[in-house]
Amino acid sequence: MNLSSKNALSIVEVLAGIVIVSVIGTASWFSITTTMRAGEMARNRNMANNLLQHSQEELRRVARTNFNLLGTSGCLFPPLTNTCGFEDIDLDKFYPGFISRTLEVQLEAGEAGFKKAIISVQWNEMGKVKTLHSIVLLSRPPDELPGNISGKVTSDADSDDDLPNVNIKVKRSGASEEADTISGGLEDDVNYNFLDPISNRFILTPGDWQLTATRNGFKPYTHSILKSVKSGETTDIDFAMIPNPASARIRGRILESGTPISFFHNGEIHITMNGSLAAVVNSNNNSISAIVRGRTSYDFFIPFEDEDPKCFTIATKDAFKEGYGYPVNAAGGLSCPFNYRSDGWSSAVVDENGNLTCENPAFGGPGADRICVNPGDDIMEDISLSDVREVKIKGDVVDSNGNAVSGATIFARWPRDYDDSARAWWRTDGATRKATADDGGVFTGFGVPAVQDLFPNGSSNDAKLLVFAKGSIEIGGCCNKRIKVDKQSAPKYIGPPSAGDPEFDVGTFVINVPADLGCGDAEGVITGDPLAGFKSGAVPGARVRVGGRDDDDYIDSTGDYKYFCPDSGFRIPATTYAFRVEQSDFYPYHSSGTNYYAPNPNGHIRIKVDQTTIPPYNVKLWPKGKGNITGKVFTGDPDFPIGIAGANVELILSDGRHLPIIQTDASGDYNFNDVDETWPPSIVVSSGDNYYNKTPQIHTIKVTDLTGIYEAAAASVANLDRGQTVTVNIELHAQGYF
């Protein structure tokens, strides 16, 4: 059978066709794959650029408000710690295939005002991690201009009456910045603001602020929402203070046998609540102490925050120090441990009918505070005290030679154990009680407190009354004169004295006779320092003081001084004294040192018995000097300054004195003439003389621009010598300059 045909394909042709189709298919597959990869790469690059652009915009936004924090551990792209407000982008959702977004921040060229930020994004592409970077250079943004809060505060929501003396505070949200002011008189329907009191400029940093306010007699106020302060703008906040309920009043007098007493110098009146000092005010709603000291009456106003009643205790303290007590046993039998309460009266112990509850604490507490008031009440509660009962003592006073001390004075002091270790003086009717010895040194009938009526008996001296005598004893003094000196006897401890005891003989008080005074003389010369140009040396007319003495009569025209007796003997009691010299043309001298002189290396002047100071105690003085200060207040290039006219220039001297403020002239120039020199003078510094104190004492110049265009500035003056003129030019910078 013949299988050949002209139309049939040979095997070679079939195979060739298969090869051709395979080549075409492979080429098409590679073409499609390449196209898909190119599309994926383009899409990824496009998303990477979009993410970088978005990050750049976000970075610039954050840098405007958090430039200083940028790049720190708390100010980076999430998921790292983020306190600066960077957006936490969901990369899987918005940027499929992207792995991360990171931020690295560096100082540019070491300058804190410039930063280089490197933003990096990463994604997976054909099994590999791809990264694209973007570098952004940032400079510190200029500070935003501050803003202000102002408004009107009224006395209540239904009133349009402005309320002065309200303490208003604002605090910036998320920051420690605070400011406060006090409402005043109404002006342009505003009675408070937060302007600088000198320049009248805005001071609040833009941001959200919380306002609070307080005033005595009103409930504390907190504004319900944060208020936004914008740059260069004023935010208005009007609000009303809600008055507290009317205060109550508790007042009274201290009476003795129904009559107001005249003195209570060392006693106190307390008002307490639940055992603690109460919160009270005066009639002007200003807070005052809950303890009245040294007064014979009291007047407390009780503030209320609501309508609930309040209960208090009124009590005296230390009444015995003025010779008073409260007769507790006389009021109702032996219900209290002593005949008299030493602190006096207490409303917690004594009720309105005079009945006693001695177990109650004197300063009250829950259940013991019986004086109760409601808002608006006015209660009068007088305090009843009685004189401390007395016993009589007698005795005599002699000196250690056995001679009677005529006119000696005898005093008594309370036991130490019951007086906070102070031993108060025995006083009545506002004066210290005392007895006086007659010409024979004898005293009788001296009434002293019956201590055991108020305090427990004790065997130690600290539990007993202390009595002593004081008298004038004659001894030999300086310049061979007889003088009298006051001396005191050793004390005697009396006890236990009780009311009704017979007059007690305390025996003899002995006052030791001291030795005669040992005295000496002093001399020297006061000179001007040759280093300051004083060739002749002597400084006449100087005022020399040895200790507290002031003997100008002993300074002659040559500057010599001498303390001596006109007739015989020596003049000054022997000891060591501080030495002072004053002369109006020189800096004052003190042996312990001053701002101008170092402490004397030989110490203070020492007066020796029956001697004149050897070697003489000489002092050299440095003359006071004056100089001039001139200069220019300017802005711009110091080589081509632009003078600022009308600026206030204040000179504060090294000792804190403020000279009158002057203003710059049309060219910005100013002058201060006859100004105290600074210290130390240049010649003192270069001399190496350690006689002088070389601690710098400098002047300060402060400049304020009244227009508000320029910031205030200050400069120091440390080299103004006598007779010289120094130039101090001061540059002012515009507000916001950096």
XYZ file of C-alpha atoms in Angstrom:
738
model
C 0.000 0.000 0.000
C 1.441 3.361 -1.005
C 1.357 5.663 2.131
C 3.044 8.654 0.606
C 1.058 11.745 -0.245
C 1.916 15.137 -1.458
C -0.158 16.829 1.297
C 1.213 14.918 4.327
C 3.818 16.443 6.782
C 7.016 14.720 7.228
C 8.286 13.837 10.687
C 10.974 16.468 10.334
C 8.400 19.122 9.629
C 6.323 18.095 12.653
C 9.290 18.231 14.954
C 10.326 21.573 13.555
C 6.827 22.895 14.210
C 6.894 21.696 17.784
C 10.219 23.450 18.370
C 8.934 26.675 16.877
C 5.781 26.626 19.053
C 7.882 25.897 22.167
C 10.218 28.783 21.447
C 7.317 31.173 20.931
C 5.589 29.981 24.176
C 8.772 30.320 26.229
C 9.403 33.791 24.911
C 5.827 34.762 25.747
C 6.163 33.386 29.324
C 9.400 35.266 29.923
C 7.801 38.396 28.544
C 4.775 38.069 30.850
C 6.944 37.277 33.927
C 9.240 40.212 33.276
C 6.278 42.490 32.870
C 4.774 41.265 36.162
C 8.073 41.717 38.028
C 8.534 45.172 36.619
C 5.003 46.039 37.726
C 5.642 44.753 41.232
C 8.895 46.703 41.472
C 7.224 49.861 40.243
C 4.337 49.391 42.652
C 6.743 48.825 45.588
C 8.866 51.821 44.630
C 5.761 53.953 44.353
C 4.514 52.831 47.807
C 8.009 53.351 49.265
C 8.117 56.903 47.907
C 4.604 57.554 49.201
C 5.520 56.220 52.650
C 8.709 58.293 52.710
C 6.835 61.422 51.639
C 4.171 60.815 54.289
C 6.902 60.274 56.908
C 8.708 63.458 55.861
C 5.550 65.519 56.296
C 4.873 63.869 59.657
C 8.466 64.513 60.761
C 8.236 68.217 59.907
C 4.948 68.469 61.797
C 6.406 66.896 64.938
C 9.604 68.983 64.704
C 7.597 72.181 64.963
C 6.522 71.353 68.539
C 9.027 68.716 69.737
C 12.307 69.655 68.120
C 14.356 69.101 71.288
C 12.888 65.634 71.895
C 13.168 64.521 68.299
C 15.275 61.357 68.055
C 15.307 60.627 71.785
C 14.094 57.291 73.089
C 10.610 58.702 73.579
C 10.269 60.401 70.211
C 10.661 57.860 67.370
C 8.395 56.099 64.898
C 6.102 53.464 66.427
C 6.206 50.714 67.565
C 9.073 52.266 69.578
C 8.160 54.577 72.464
C 6.285 57.492 70.992
C 5.385 60.586 73.026
C 5.620 63.097 70.216
C 2.499 62.235 68.244
C 3.931 60.171 65.368
C 1.240 58.210 63.544
C 1.197 54.468 64.180
C 0.753 53.294 60.554
C -0.647 49.807 59.908
C 1.867 48.734 57.219
C 0.137 45.396 56.477
C -3.100 47.228 55.706
C -1.909 50.313 53.855
C 1.483 49.176 52.577
C 1.290 45.406 51.872
C 4.651 43.707 51.821
C 6.386 46.480 53.769
C 8.255 45.335 56.847
C 9.278 48.455 58.776
C 9.617 52.229 58.972
C 12.478 53.609 61.110
C 13.814 57.020 62.107
C 17.364 57.964 63.050
C 18.166 61.534 64.161
C 21.638 63.072 64.469
C 22.944 66.521 65.322
C 24.122 68.162 62.153
C 27.721 69.408 62.468
C 27.413 69.197 66.244
C 24.914 72.076 66.376
C 21.925 71.649 68.690
C 19.868 73.878 66.435
C 20.253 71.623 63.378
C 19.373 67.946 63.013
C 19.685 65.350 60.248
C 16.856 62.829 60.134
C 17.257 59.545 58.207
C 13.988 57.828 57.337
C 14.262 54.201 56.194
C 11.519 51.924 54.818
C 11.898 48.190 54.096
C 9.824 45.710 52.091
C 10.021 42.195 50.642
C 10.488 41.969 46.882
C 11.012 38.675 45.011
C 12.365 36.998 48.141
C 14.729 39.790 49.055
C 14.519 42.684 51.549
C 14.698 46.038 49.870
C 15.493 49.337 51.664
C 14.978 52.938 50.633
C 16.324 55.911 52.596
C 15.403 59.585 52.759
C 17.449 62.310 54.484
C 15.722 65.387 55.879
C 17.640 68.374 57.294
C 15.771 70.215 60.071
C 16.461 73.502 61.861
C 15.024 74.560 65.203
C 11.748 76.376 64.516
C 11.318 79.860 65.983
C 9.455 79.933 69.275
C 5.787 80.604 68.953
C 4.693 83.969 70.244
C 2.989 83.602 73.640
C -0.706 84.154 74.183
C -2.913 85.391 76.989
C -5.951 84.489 79.064
C -8.180 87.244 80.387
C -11.740 87.661 81.535
C -14.115 88.800 84.192
C -14.650 87.024 87.500
C -17.855 87.829 89.343
C -19.179 87.147 92.830
C -21.855 84.673 91.672
C -23.466 83.381 88.505
C -26.447 85.742 88.771
C -24.403 88.876 89.396
C -22.495 91.088 87.018
C -20.462 92.637 89.848
C -16.746 92.073 89.357
C -14.925 90.360 92.218
C -11.422 91.581 93.175
C -8.658 89.735 95.087
C -9.342 86.343 93.499
C -6.189 84.206 93.256
C -6.280 82.780 89.723
C -3.849 80.125 88.513
C -3.391 78.468 85.123
C -1.354 75.324 84.393
C -0.386 74.109 80.940
C -1.637 70.612 80.197
C 1.120 68.004 80.086
C 3.761 70.453 81.332
C 4.970 72.002 84.565
C 4.476 75.561 83.349
C 2.235 77.634 85.627
C 1.228 81.266 86.006
C -0.876 83.118 88.523
C -2.510 86.486 88.920
C -4.962 88.315 91.188
C -8.154 89.902 89.935
C -8.340 93.665 90.335
C -10.536 96.522 89.206
C -12.665 96.267 86.099
C -11.219 97.719 82.899
C -12.769 97.160 79.467
C -15.005 94.509 81.054
C -11.925 92.547 82.178
C -10.613 92.306 85.734
C -7.801 89.773 85.307
C -5.220 88.753 82.723
C -1.848 87.058 82.488
C 0.265 89.881 81.088
C 3.803 90.597 82.198
C 3.361 93.309 84.852
C 6.339 95.349 83.612
C 6.270 95.023 79.837
C 2.524 94.282 79.520
C 3.367 91.490 77.070
C 1.734 88.060 76.659
C 3.464 85.294 78.649
C 1.536 82.019 78.166
C 2.987 79.337 75.896
C 0.504 78.258 73.223
C -1.311 75.084 74.236
C -4.115 73.830 76.458
C -4.403 75.398 79.918
C -6.387 74.548 83.054
C -7.718 77.487 85.113
C -8.402 77.354 88.863
C -9.276 80.106 91.335
C -9.536 80.605 95.100
C -10.652 83.388 97.404
C -11.412 83.508 101.090
C -15.156 83.213 101.625
C -15.768 81.448 98.295
C -15.711 77.866 97.092
C -12.616 76.872 95.078
C -13.256 77.109 91.330
C -11.956 74.841 88.562
C -12.877 75.610 84.968
C -14.791 72.713 83.486
C -12.627 72.282 80.371
C -9.120 72.977 79.189
C -8.872 76.219 77.239
C -6.636 76.553 74.216
C -4.210 79.478 74.109
C -3.090 80.421 70.605
C 0.020 82.262 69.543
C -0.395 86.030 69.777
C -4.082 85.796 70.779
C -6.131 86.312 73.940
C -8.454 83.577 75.158
C -11.468 84.820 77.116
C -12.608 82.983 80.263
C -15.361 84.609 82.300
C -16.409 82.745 85.416
C -18.222 83.202 88.721
C -17.115 82.360 92.264
C -19.784 80.809 94.478
C -19.845 82.334 97.985
C -19.571 80.064 100.997
C -22.358 80.235 103.583
C -22.044 83.121 106.041
C -19.344 82.672 108.681
C -20.265 82.076 112.304
C -18.692 84.087 115.096
C -17.442 82.940 118.508
C -16.079 85.641 120.805
C -15.553 86.358 124.443
C -13.532 87.982 127.215
C -11.433 86.740 130.111
C -13.089 87.634 133.413
C -11.934 87.455 137.011
C -14.829 87.641 139.518
C -17.001 88.910 136.673
C -14.655 91.774 135.729
C -12.550 91.800 132.523
C -8.856 91.359 133.321
C -6.254 93.825 132.022
C -3.253 91.592 131.335
C -2.684 88.122 129.895
C 0.756 88.627 128.315
C 2.087 85.084 128.749
C -1.217 83.254 128.405
C -2.980 81.915 125.339
C -6.556 81.315 124.133
C -7.081 78.332 121.808
C -9.973 77.311 119.580
C -9.935 73.637 118.653
C -12.069 71.160 116.728
C -11.831 67.436 117.394
C -8.707 68.029 119.454
C -6.806 69.974 116.783
C -6.466 73.690 116.140
C -9.463 74.890 114.147
C -9.450 76.703 110.792
C -10.625 80.246 111.554
C -10.662 83.633 109.833
C -11.082 87.260 110.779
C -13.937 89.593 109.830
C -12.355 90.073 106.383
C -12.303 86.307 105.757
C -8.510 86.214 105.966
C -7.048 83.150 107.663
C -5.735 83.794 111.169
C -4.135 81.724 113.894
C -6.347 79.601 116.118
C -4.181 80.713 119.054
C -4.544 84.183 120.575
C -1.432 85.125 122.564
C -1.124 87.890 125.113
C -4.697 89.199 124.755
C -7.577 89.333 127.219
C -10.304 88.591 124.660
C -10.841 86.582 121.491
C -12.913 86.929 118.326
C -12.963 83.998 115.886
C -14.962 83.745 112.659
C -15.789 80.229 111.473
C -15.906 79.688 107.685
C -18.486 77.263 106.288
C -18.482 75.304 103.057
C -22.000 73.949 103.603
C -24.926 74.304 106.017
C -23.816 71.602 108.484
C -23.113 72.814 112.075
C -19.613 72.774 113.534
C -18.584 72.261 117.170
C -15.532 73.677 118.947
C -13.709 73.987 122.251
C -12.388 77.279 123.656
C -9.599 76.883 126.223
C -6.879 78.973 127.840
C -3.287 77.776 128.194
C -0.541 78.818 130.620
C -2.906 80.983 132.645
C -0.695 80.370 135.705
C 2.110 82.397 134.033
C -0.060 85.479 134.555
C -1.131 84.470 138.069
C -4.467 82.885 137.091
C -6.093 79.452 137.238
C -9.559 77.943 137.233
C -10.921 76.866 140.654
C -12.122 73.402 139.726
C -12.659 72.107 143.243
C -14.429 75.263 144.311
C -16.949 74.625 141.521
C -18.239 71.307 142.709
C -16.244 69.258 145.147
C -13.106 67.211 144.684
C -13.827 66.230 141.095
C -10.446 67.268 139.612
C -6.956 66.325 140.827
C -5.944 69.849 141.928
C -7.682 72.840 143.429
C -6.965 74.925 140.306
C -6.369 74.134 136.644
C -2.972 75.682 135.860
C -3.856 76.236 132.188
C -7.100 77.919 133.227
C -10.564 77.466 131.770
C -11.803 75.017 129.073
C -15.281 74.735 127.600
C -14.666 70.979 127.279
C -14.196 70.684 131.060
C -16.611 73.385 132.258
C -20.135 73.297 130.842
C -22.494 76.257 130.404
C -23.778 75.785 133.965
C -20.338 75.552 135.556
C -20.428 71.791 136.017
C -17.150 69.906 135.558
C -16.148 66.914 133.461
C -12.489 66.664 134.420
C -11.877 63.513 132.377
C -12.474 65.450 129.155
C -9.306 66.605 127.408
C -8.723 70.324 127.990
C -8.507 71.025 124.254
C -11.603 69.041 123.426
C -12.278 66.219 121.042
C -15.210 64.209 119.655
C -18.032 64.445 122.175
C -16.250 67.128 124.218
C -16.536 70.060 121.760
C -19.692 71.680 123.171
C -19.744 75.134 121.511
C -21.708 74.404 118.316
C -22.541 76.994 115.653
C -24.447 77.186 112.380
C -23.687 79.556 109.499
C -24.388 83.135 110.562
C -24.434 82.463 114.336
C -22.849 84.972 116.724
C -22.028 83.409 120.107
C -20.553 85.102 123.176
C -18.627 82.743 125.488
C -16.728 84.477 128.305
C -13.859 82.772 130.118
C -13.795 82.777 133.912
C -10.447 82.695 135.759
C -9.399 83.217 139.382
C -6.238 84.552 140.997
C -3.726 81.910 141.996
C -3.721 81.614 145.788
C -0.519 82.639 147.565
C 1.652 81.827 150.578
C 3.989 84.307 152.330
C 7.770 83.959 152.632
C 10.453 85.946 154.478
C 14.229 86.016 154.774
C 17.306 88.241 154.450
C 20.086 89.050 151.954
C 23.820 89.505 152.707
C 27.007 89.578 150.669
C 29.784 87.015 151.046
C 31.526 89.344 153.532
C 28.455 89.195 155.786
C 27.263 92.716 155.027
C 23.527 93.290 154.600
C 22.550 94.082 150.996
C 20.207 97.033 151.286
C 17.528 97.277 148.597
C 18.113 93.746 147.273
C 15.272 92.412 145.116
C 13.763 88.961 145.636
C 12.131 87.092 142.725
C 10.262 83.800 142.310
C 9.959 81.493 139.291
C 7.571 78.607 138.619
C 8.697 74.953 138.813
C 10.521 73.790 135.701
C 8.603 70.514 135.428
C 5.325 72.265 134.594
C 6.568 75.041 132.339
C 8.177 73.351 129.325
C 11.555 73.635 131.119
C 11.400 77.454 130.929
C 10.633 78.388 134.588
C 8.324 81.336 133.946
C 8.575 84.363 136.222
C 5.955 84.762 138.951
C 3.697 87.515 137.548
C 0.365 89.092 138.417
C -1.471 92.078 136.911
C 0.935 92.144 133.985
C 4.086 92.676 136.072
C 6.788 90.489 137.600
C 6.207 90.056 141.331
C 9.112 90.915 143.604
C 9.985 91.936 147.139
C 12.555 94.501 148.295
C 14.882 94.087 151.266
C 15.086 96.911 153.823
C 18.279 98.676 154.925
C 19.136 95.650 157.007
C 18.705 93.298 154.045
C 15.496 91.815 155.513
C 12.271 91.110 153.597
C 8.923 89.794 154.836
C 5.430 89.097 153.515
C 6.474 88.251 149.955
C 3.464 86.492 148.396
C 4.465 83.596 146.140
C 2.179 81.084 144.371
C 0.801 78.131 146.266
C 2.257 75.707 143.743
C 0.539 72.605 145.100
C -2.874 74.116 144.360
C -2.030 73.711 140.656
C 0.644 71.018 140.326
C 1.465 67.685 141.934
C 3.951 67.605 144.790
C 7.456 66.508 143.839
C 10.728 65.957 145.649
C 13.062 67.202 142.910
C 14.063 70.842 142.654
C 12.428 70.983 139.202
C 9.070 70.403 140.890
C 9.560 73.228 143.375
C 9.284 77.005 143.332
C 12.625 78.742 142.709
C 13.421 81.911 144.703
C 16.578 84.056 144.493
C 17.869 87.535 145.339
C 19.618 90.150 143.217
C 21.523 93.124 144.635
C 24.122 95.791 143.871
C 27.600 95.053 145.242
C 30.353 97.674 145.404
C 33.770 96.812 143.960
C 36.846 98.592 142.633
C 36.491 99.698 139.013
C 38.581 101.301 136.292
C 40.267 104.685 136.857
C 40.464 103.781 140.590
C 36.748 104.432 141.093
C 34.309 102.465 143.187
C 31.444 101.033 141.157
C 28.391 98.926 141.839
C 27.657 95.737 139.927
C 24.445 93.711 139.963
C 24.963 90.181 141.184
C 22.631 87.304 141.941
C 22.492 84.842 144.822
C 22.296 81.093 144.507
C 18.646 79.939 144.239
C 16.569 78.348 146.953
C 13.900 75.751 146.114
C 10.675 76.166 148.069
C 8.136 73.456 148.435
C 5.629 72.095 148.687
C 3.843 75.453 149.346
C 0.077 75.180 149.714
C -2.586 77.801 150.330
C -3.141 78.398 154.036
C 0.440 77.604 155.091
C 1.966 80.039 157.622
C 4.650 82.487 156.487
C 7.712 80.463 155.569
C 11.254 81.566 156.495
C 13.473 80.784 153.500
C 16.652 81.800 155.371
C 19.555 83.897 154.113
C 20.429 84.588 150.484
C 24.180 85.140 149.991
C 25.490 87.213 147.084
C 29.179 86.624 146.379
C 31.351 89.755 146.181
C 33.313 89.641 142.908
C 36.931 90.704 142.565
C 37.803 94.260 141.629
C 37.987 94.934 137.906
C 41.348 94.582 136.195
C 41.751 97.401 133.676
C 44.169 98.561 131.018
C 44.653 101.234 128.356
C 44.704 101.173 124.560
C 46.475 103.328 122.016
C 47.414 103.388 118.365
C 47.213 105.450 115.218
C 44.761 105.516 112.307
C 46.449 106.145 108.945
C 45.524 106.276 105.304
C 47.165 103.659 103.094
C 50.169 105.139 101.201
C 49.212 102.837 98.348
C 46.176 105.089 97.878
C 48.334 108.217 97.796
C 48.424 109.152 101.501
C 52.010 110.205 102.096
C 51.498 111.887 105.483
C 49.541 108.876 106.711
C 47.459 110.162 109.637
C 43.659 110.236 109.336
C 42.278 112.815 111.759
C 38.689 112.740 112.971
C 38.283 108.983 112.807
C 35.814 107.417 115.217
C 37.423 104.559 117.137
C 35.378 102.034 119.072
C 36.789 99.396 121.402
C 33.976 96.913 121.880
C 30.806 98.913 122.509
C 32.682 101.976 123.696
C 32.517 105.240 121.797
C 35.255 107.597 123.028
C 35.709 110.231 120.346
C 37.356 112.507 122.952
C 40.482 110.414 122.769
C 41.240 110.873 119.051
C 43.501 113.804 118.180
C 44.044 115.720 114.944
C 46.986 113.525 113.942
C 44.967 110.336 113.962
C 46.397 109.082 117.251
C 43.988 107.576 119.726
C 44.436 106.622 123.376
C 42.066 105.263 125.964
C 43.362 106.397 129.396
C 42.147 107.819 132.693
C 42.382 111.612 133.136
C 43.576 111.281 136.736
C 44.897 107.860 137.716
C 44.476 104.158 137.017
C 43.576 102.376 133.815
C 40.438 102.939 131.722
C 39.109 99.735 130.034
C 38.164 96.441 131.727
C 40.726 93.870 130.660
C 39.501 91.457 128.002
C 39.431 91.107 124.193
C 37.283 93.528 122.195
C 36.259 93.958 118.600
C 37.903 97.072 117.144
C 36.065 99.407 114.778
C 37.051 102.580 112.958
C 34.752 104.929 111.030
C 35.631 108.025 109.039
C 33.238 109.396 106.444
C 35.875 109.601 103.678
C 37.141 106.036 104.176
C 35.731 102.522 104.101
C 34.774 101.440 107.653
C 37.093 99.001 109.396
C 36.303 96.082 111.713
C 38.864 93.743 113.233
C 36.806 90.694 112.248
C 36.823 91.785 108.600
C 34.450 93.654 106.273
C 33.675 93.781 102.580
C 36.851 95.841 102.205
C 39.294 94.551 104.821
C 40.404 91.039 105.648
C 40.162 89.928 109.295
C 43.052 91.319 111.311
C 45.701 88.567 111.455
C 46.408 89.561 115.083
C 42.721 89.180 115.975
C 40.753 91.670 118.070
C 42.366 94.205 120.394
C 43.349 92.678 123.743
C 43.318 94.870 126.853
C 45.692 93.642 129.557
C 45.492 94.416 133.272
C 47.459 97.508 134.260
C 49.034 97.793 130.794
C 48.762 99.806 127.611
C 48.371 97.751 124.409
C 51.846 96.747 123.265
C 52.507 96.916 120.383
C 49.959 99.686 119.629
C 46.854 98.561 117.730
C 47.260 100.474 114.455
C 44.858 100.502 111.534
C 45.223 101.766 107.988
C 42.170 102.831 105.980
C 41.417 102.921 102.272
C 39.676 106.074 100.959
C 36.307 105.859 99.275
C 36.396 106.509 95.527
C 34.026 107.662 92.824
C 34.047 107.109 89.075
C 31.843 107.423 86.018
C 30.081 104.855 83.837
C 29.105 105.662 80.277
C 27.968 103.603 77.335
C 25.536 102.949 74.530
C 22.459 100.744 74.308
C 22.373 99.436 70.754
C 21.248 96.757 68.360
C 22.864 95.376 65.247
C 26.554 94.900 64.412
C 28.766 96.111 67.316
C 31.093 97.672 64.737
C 28.167 99.636 63.301
C 25.781 99.933 66.245
C 22.290 101.381 65.982
C 21.518 103.297 69.186
C 18.195 102.611 70.943
C 16.638 105.799 72.298
C 14.411 105.956 75.374
C 15.544 102.673 76.958
C 15.472 102.481 80.760
C 18.938 102.010 82.301
C 19.188 101.060 85.982
C 22.424 100.832 87.975
C 22.463 98.501 90.982
C 25.502 99.033 93.195
C 27.452 96.204 94.784
C 25.825 96.861 98.168
C 22.337 96.417 96.658
C 21.403 100.097 96.395
C 19.483 101.091 93.260
C 20.372 104.414 91.650
C 17.543 106.370 89.975
C 16.651 104.974 86.543
C 17.789 107.055 83.595
C 16.904 106.833 79.886
C 19.145 106.689 76.869
C 19.289 109.782 74.670
C 18.436 109.965 70.973
C 21.715 108.186 70.115
C 21.209 105.442 72.702
C 23.885 106.881 75.023
C 23.709 106.990 78.839
C 25.911 108.326 81.668
C 26.174 107.687 85.415
C 28.453 110.172 87.203
C 29.988 110.053 90.713
C 29.380 106.339 91.122
C 30.955 104.395 93.997
C 33.978 102.505 92.766
C 33.875 98.736 92.516
C 36.028 96.657 94.852
C 38.852 95.831 95.007
C 40.649 98.658 93.170
C 43.097 97.524 90.515
C 46.093 98.758 92.510
C 45.031 96.649 95.520
C 44.739 93.566 93.338
C 48.158 94.072 91.764
C 49.847 94.885 95.096
C 49.289 91.426 96.562
C 48.518 93.039 99.959
C 46.458 90.545 101.986
C 45.377 93.278 104.397
C 42.346 93.836 102.175
C 39.378 91.647 101.318
C 39.697 90.929 97.605
C 36.305 89.347 97.086
C 34.895 91.150 94.013
C 32.039 93.560 94.632
C 30.617 94.539 91.294
C 27.864 96.775 89.979
C 25.103 95.606 87.663
C 23.453 97.529 84.828
C 19.964 96.469 83.728
C 18.393 97.738 80.512
C 14.694 97.536 79.599
C 13.192 98.582 76.270
C 9.847 100.244 76.909
C 8.572 99.598 73.383
C 8.550 95.832 73.889
C 10.514 95.303 70.666
C 13.713 94.196 72.399
C 14.426 91.779 75.180
C 15.853 93.092 78.461
C 19.603 92.766 79.009
C 22.135 93.189 81.806
C 25.857 93.767 82.156
C 28.371 93.718 85.022
C 30.820 96.462 85.958
C 33.847 95.096 87.811
C 36.697 97.520 87.069
C 35.560 101.010 88.057
C 38.428 102.661 89.946
C 38.479 106.032 91.677
C 38.545 108.943 89.259
C 38.127 106.749 86.179
C 35.437 106.421 83.524
C 34.543 103.025 82.124
C 32.489 102.384 79.002
C 29.880 99.628 79.019
C 27.986 99.142 75.761
C 24.956 96.876 75.978
C 23.421 95.085 73.008
C 19.683 94.378 72.900
C 18.172 91.609 70.794
C 14.732 91.635 69.264
C 12.065 89.495 70.924
C 12.335 85.891 69.741
C 15.996 86.285 68.707
C 18.146 83.178 68.983
